[in-house]
Amino acid sequence: MITRWNLASAGLIAGLVCALGAIPALADRVANPQPGGSAGPVAIELFTSQGCSSCPPADALLERLATNPNVLALTRPVTYWDNLGWKDTLAREGNTNLQRAYAARGGVGAGVYTPQIMVQGTYGMVGSDEHAVRSYIAQARAHIGPAISVASQPDGSRTITIDGKAGPGDRVTVVALRSSVAVHIGRGENGGNQVRYTNVVLGEHVLANWSTNHAVVAVAAHLLHEDGADRAAVLVQQGSAGPILAARML
């Protein structure tokens, strides 16, 4: 069932998140970050909709968080508000399916609702609860791995090198993004408003399974510019909807 969570729910989730401490679900799979801040960014995914009146504050929060080099922020507009007066111009069924898969896995903040932020594909919370989101990002920094390095090639492609502890079902995905999109919403709960979205997911492709502790993966140039994308990111993730182990802008 689709729900929008109220402020009481946000406070409950924030309390649960703060009580969790470190992230044991990830700790046994990732390397400790090296001194000097060489760990990669924490991946956060915002499930949002142009038809959801509670979402613009979360959209604005994601825009602020995206300026932090220690955060890789993605916007994933969903489709299930489209029958309530306005069809989201950025929504993808793949985003809706991913959120449902996260919800089916369970855990803190699990569910199909907007706005929702998932941190490292592991724990969810109300997407406008800035304190909870920032607290969990800070905790997740202690469990980032593997290490991802990126090299640009003369033909516009990228070569990704991944070093860390590989596991069964791990995979490497490239995500094509639009860095900023301003949308004038004509009808529905946000009718008449203009909302700006940051790092909107336009397309994604599985590049390879990550089965060895050292792997080199090529990213073709056309995957970086799919459907008008102006940037791209790579995610190393357990399966199709498991914890995100590492992320990097390309």
GROMACS .gro file of C-alpha atoms in nm:
model
  250
    1MET     CA    1   0.000   0.000   0.000
    2ILE     CA    2   0.127   0.345  -0.088
    3THR     CA    3   0.152   0.586   0.201
    4ARG     CA    4   0.293   0.927   0.277
    5TRP     CA    5   0.442   0.941   0.622
    6ASN     CA    6   0.362   1.230   0.856
    7LEU     CA    7   0.594   1.416   1.091
    8ALA     CA    8   0.532   1.170   1.372
    9SER     CA    9   0.655   0.889   1.151
   10ALA     CA   10   0.958   1.097   1.060
   11GLY     CA   11   1.046   1.140   1.426
   12LEU     CA   12   1.008   0.769   1.492
   13ILE     CA   13   1.236   0.678   1.205
   14ALA     CA   14   1.491   0.940   1.310
   15GLY     CA   15   1.503   0.788   1.656
   16LEU     CA   16   1.549   0.440   1.521
   17VAL     CA   17   1.821   0.554   1.286
   18CYS     CA   18   2.016   0.732   1.558
   19ALA     CA   19   1.988   0.427   1.785
   20LEU     CA   20   2.141   0.193   1.530
   21GLY     CA   21   2.498   0.319   1.564
   22ALA     CA   22   2.729   0.171   1.300
   23ILE     CA   23   2.589  -0.032   1.013
   24PRO     CA   24   2.655  -0.398   1.092
   25ALA     CA   25   2.487  -0.519   0.773
   26LEU     CA   26   2.765  -0.358   0.572
   27ALA     CA   27   3.057  -0.381   0.811
   28ASP     CA   28   3.148  -0.739   0.725
   29ARG     CA   29   3.161  -0.666   0.353
   30VAL     CA   30   3.353  -0.342   0.322
   31ALA     CA   31   3.704  -0.230   0.391
   32ASN     CA   32   3.779   0.032   0.652
   33PRO     CA   33   3.847   0.369   0.486
   34GLN     CA   34   4.211   0.465   0.466
   35PRO     CA   35   4.347   0.763   0.663
   36GLY     CA   36   4.329   1.095   0.486
   37GLY     CA   37   3.969   1.071   0.368
   38SER     CA   38   4.023   0.842   0.069
   39ALA     CA   39   3.693   0.663   0.122
   40GLY     CA   40   3.438   0.719  -0.152
   41PRO     CA   41   3.110   0.906  -0.109
   42VAL     CA   42   2.798   0.779   0.065
   43ALA     CA   43   2.522   0.704  -0.188
   44ILE     CA   44   2.176   0.839  -0.113
   45GLU     CA   45   1.867   0.788  -0.331
   46LEU     CA   46   1.559   1.008  -0.306
   47PHE     CA   47   1.230   0.854  -0.415
   48THR     CA   48   1.010   1.151  -0.502
   49SER     CA   49   0.724   1.260  -0.726
   50GLN     CA   50   0.604   1.581  -0.888
   51GLY     CA   51   0.254   1.484  -0.771
   52CYS     CA   52   0.344   1.464  -0.401
   53SER     CA   53   0.293   1.782  -0.198
   54SER     CA   54   0.532   1.657   0.074
   55CYS     CA   55   0.821   1.613  -0.168
   56PRO     CA   56   0.954   1.962  -0.254
   57PRO     CA   57   1.132   2.005   0.085
   58ALA     CA   58   1.306   1.670   0.027
   59ASP     CA   59   1.398   1.772  -0.328
   60ALA     CA   60   1.555   2.090  -0.189
   61LEU     CA   61   1.742   1.893   0.078
   62LEU     CA   62   1.887   1.656  -0.180
   63GLU     CA   63   2.008   1.955  -0.382
   64ARG     CA   64   2.195   2.083  -0.076
   65LEU     CA   65   2.338   1.743   0.009
   66ALA     CA   66   2.463   1.697  -0.348
   67THR     CA   67   2.712   1.981  -0.298
   68ASN     CA   68   2.898   1.770  -0.039
   69PRO     CA   69   3.183   1.574  -0.204
   70ASN     CA   70   3.131   1.299   0.054
   71VAL     CA   71   2.778   1.237  -0.075
   72LEU     CA   72   2.663   1.094  -0.408
   73ALA     CA   73   2.300   1.205  -0.431
   74LEU     CA   74   2.055   1.055  -0.681
   75THR     CA   75   1.694   1.153  -0.752
   76ARG     CA   76   1.465   0.864  -0.846
   77PRO     CA   77   1.116   0.993  -0.942
   78VAL     CA   78   0.849   0.723  -0.908
   79THR     CA   79   0.536   0.654  -1.112
   80TYR     CA   80   0.264   0.573  -0.860
   81TRP     CA   81   0.141   0.931  -0.820
   82ASP     CA   82   0.080   0.968  -1.194
   83ASN     CA   83  -0.294   0.893  -1.175
   84LEU     CA   84  -0.369   1.173  -0.929
   85GLY     CA   85  -0.389   1.468  -1.167
   86TRP     CA   86  -0.036   1.506  -1.299
   87LYS     CA   87   0.199   1.265  -1.476
   88ASP     CA   88   0.554   1.304  -1.348
   89THR     CA   89   0.769   1.406  -1.643
   90LEU     CA   90   1.082   1.243  -1.497
   91ALA     CA   91   0.938   0.927  -1.343
   92ARG     CA   92   1.074   0.584  -1.439
   93GLU     CA   93   0.914   0.249  -1.369
   94GLY     CA   94   1.263   0.122  -1.284
   95ASN     CA   95   1.273   0.363  -0.989
   96THR     CA   96   0.935   0.242  -0.864
   97ASN     CA   97   1.044  -0.121  -0.895
   98LEU     CA   98   1.367  -0.052  -0.707
   99GLN     CA   99   1.182   0.113  -0.419
  100ARG     CA  100   0.942  -0.179  -0.401
  101ALA     CA  101   1.235  -0.420  -0.392
  102TYR     CA  102   1.399  -0.223  -0.111
  103ALA     CA  103   1.067  -0.229   0.076
  104ALA     CA  104   1.029  -0.605   0.030
  105ARG     CA  105   1.368  -0.656   0.190
  106GLY     CA  106   1.244  -0.483   0.505
  107GLY     CA  107   1.444  -0.296   0.766
  108VAL     CA  108   1.428   0.048   0.922
  109GLY     CA  109   1.224   0.292   0.715
  110ALA     CA  110   1.119   0.026   0.463
  111GLY     CA  111   0.809   0.096   0.259
  112VAL     CA  112   0.671   0.243  -0.060
  113TYR     CA  113   0.620   0.611   0.017
  114THR     CA  114   0.737   0.956  -0.086
  115PRO     CA  115   0.953   1.131  -0.005
  116GLN     CA  116   1.190   0.856   0.102
  117ILE     CA  117   1.570   0.867   0.115
  118MET     CA  118   1.765   0.542   0.116
  119VAL     CA  119   2.121   0.562   0.249
  120GLN     CA  120   2.361   0.313   0.088
  121GLY     CA  121   2.058   0.112  -0.029
  122THR     CA  122   2.020  -0.013   0.327
  123TYR     CA  123   1.813   0.210   0.554
  124GLY     CA  124   1.528   0.443   0.465
  125MET     CA  125   1.383   0.752   0.624
  126VAL     CA  126   1.147   1.038   0.543
  127GLY     CA  127   1.335   1.233   0.279
  128SER     CA  128   1.276   1.576   0.430
  129ASP     CA  129   1.411   1.481   0.776
  130GLU     CA  130   1.747   1.655   0.743
  131HIS     CA  131   1.875   1.559   1.087
  132ALA     CA  132   1.810   1.188   1.033
  133VAL     CA  133   1.957   1.192   0.682
  134ARG     CA  134   2.275   1.372   0.786
  135SER     CA  135   2.318   1.150   1.094
  136TYR     CA  136   2.296   0.837   0.889
  137ILE     CA  137   2.531   0.967   0.621
  138ALA     CA  138   2.789   1.036   0.892
  139GLN     CA  139   2.754   0.682   1.029
  140ALA     CA  140   2.773   0.526   0.683
  141ARG     CA  141   3.107   0.696   0.618
  142ALA     CA  142   3.270   0.444   0.851
  143HIS     CA  143   3.176   0.153   0.627
  144ILE     CA  144   3.261   0.261   0.274
  145GLY     CA  145   3.429   0.015   0.042
  146PRO     CA  146   3.550  -0.113  -0.197
  147ALA     CA  147   3.780   0.147  -0.350
  148ILE     CA  148   3.683   0.273  -0.696
  149SER     CA  149   3.921   0.458  -0.928
  150VAL     CA  150   3.827   0.602  -1.266
  151ALA     CA  151   4.040   0.675  -1.574
  152SER     CA  152   3.919   0.870  -1.878
  153GLN     CA  153   3.999   0.731  -2.223
  154PRO     CA  154   4.063   0.924  -2.548
  155ASP     CA  155   3.736   0.799  -2.702
  156GLY     CA  156   3.528   0.939  -2.415
  157SER     CA  157   3.483   0.608  -2.237
  158ARG     CA  158   3.590   0.536  -1.879
  159THR     CA  159   3.786   0.254  -1.721
  160ILE     CA  160   3.683   0.167  -1.367
  161THR     CA  161   3.910  -0.023  -1.131
  162ILE     CA  162   3.753  -0.180  -0.822
  163ASP     CA  163   3.950  -0.317  -0.528
  164GLY     CA  164   3.788  -0.474  -0.223
  165LYS     CA  165   3.608  -0.780  -0.096
  166ALA     CA  166   3.380  -0.917  -0.368
  167GLY     CA  167   3.082  -1.135  -0.284
  168PRO     CA  168   2.824  -1.352  -0.461
  169GLY     CA  169   2.574  -1.148  -0.659
  170ASP     CA  170   2.767  -0.820  -0.644
  171ARG     CA  171   2.735  -0.614  -0.957
  172VAL     CA  172   2.860  -0.293  -1.113
  173THR     CA  173   2.603  -0.051  -1.258
  174VAL     CA  174   2.644   0.274  -1.448
  175VAL     CA  175   2.373   0.535  -1.389
  176ALA     CA  176   2.315   0.817  -1.639
  177LEU     CA  177   2.212   1.145  -1.471
  178ARG     CA  178   2.085   1.492  -1.547
  179SER     CA  179   2.255   1.725  -1.300
  180SER     CA  180   1.967   1.971  -1.271
  181VAL     CA  181   1.614   1.981  -1.410
  182ALA     CA  182   1.357   2.254  -1.336
  183VAL     CA  183   0.997   2.143  -1.390
  184HIS     CA  184   0.687   2.361  -1.395
  185ILE     CA  185   0.410   2.140  -1.257
  186GLY     CA  186   0.079   2.212  -1.424
  187ARG     CA  187  -0.172   2.019  -1.212
  188GLY     CA  188  -0.207   1.802  -0.905
  189GLU     CA  189  -0.093   1.869  -0.549
  190ASN     CA  190   0.200   2.086  -0.665
  191GLY     CA  191   0.011   2.251  -0.950
  192GLY     CA  192   0.146   2.595  -1.040
  193ASN     CA  193   0.483   2.539  -0.872
  194GLN     CA  194   0.827   2.500  -1.022
  195VAL     CA  195   1.051   2.240  -0.860
  196ARG     CA  196   1.418   2.176  -0.931
  197TYR     CA  197   1.551   1.820  -0.925
  198THR     CA  198   1.917   1.722  -0.881
  199ASN     CA  199   2.107   1.430  -1.037
  200VAL     CA  200   1.794   1.277  -1.188
  201VAL     CA  201   1.834   0.915  -1.297
  202LEU     CA  202   1.766   0.889  -1.671
  203GLY     CA  203   1.890   0.536  -1.733
  204GLU     CA  204   2.105   0.261  -1.583
  205HIS     CA  205   2.285  -0.045  -1.710
  206VAL     CA  206   2.454  -0.336  -1.537
  207LEU     CA  207   2.814  -0.341  -1.659
  208ALA     CA  208   2.945  -0.656  -1.496
  209ASN     CA  209   2.922  -0.892  -1.206
  210TRP     CA  210   3.190  -0.816  -0.950
  211SER     CA  211   3.328  -1.154  -0.849
  212THR     CA  212   3.701  -1.093  -0.800
  213ASN     CA  213   3.861  -0.866  -0.541
  214HIS     CA  214   4.036  -0.670  -0.815
  215ALA     CA  215   3.833  -0.590  -1.126
  216VAL     CA  216   3.867  -0.360  -1.426
  217VAL     CA  217   3.542  -0.261  -1.600
  218ALA     CA  218   3.497  -0.053  -1.916
  219VAL     CA  219   3.215   0.202  -1.950
  220ALA     CA  220   3.129   0.286  -2.312
  221ALA     CA  221   3.101   0.657  -2.391
  222HIS     CA  222   2.738   0.636  -2.506
  223LEU     CA  223   2.626   0.508  -2.166
  224LEU     CA  224   2.749   0.830  -2.007
  225HIS     CA  225   2.520   1.048  -2.219
  226GLU     CA  226   2.203   0.842  -2.244
  227ASP     CA  227   1.884   1.043  -2.311
  228GLY     CA  228   2.059   1.377  -2.267
  229ALA     CA  229   2.247   1.295  -1.947
  230ASP     CA  230   2.527   1.535  -1.857
  231ARG     CA  231   2.695   1.319  -1.592
  232ALA     CA  232   2.707   0.960  -1.473
  233ALA     CA  233   2.785   0.755  -1.165
  234VAL     CA  234   2.889   0.400  -1.094
  235LEU     CA  235   2.742   0.187  -0.815
  236VAL     CA  236   2.877  -0.136  -0.670
  237GLN     CA  237   2.580  -0.311  -0.513
  238GLN     CA  238   2.477  -0.646  -0.372
  239GLY     CA  239   2.236  -0.781  -0.630
  240SER     CA  240   1.962  -0.571  -0.788
  241ALA     CA  241   1.836  -0.412  -0.466
  242GLY     CA  242   2.085  -0.494  -0.193
  243PRO     CA  243   2.315  -0.265   0.003
  244ILE     CA  244   2.528  -0.027  -0.199
  245LEU     CA  245   2.891  -0.107  -0.119
  246ALA     CA  246   3.054   0.186  -0.299
  247ALA     CA  247   2.974   0.466  -0.543
  248ARG     CA  248   3.160   0.718  -0.753
  249MET     CA  249   3.080   0.996  -0.999
  250LEU     CA  250   3.239   0.939  -1.338
   0.00000   0.00000   0.00000
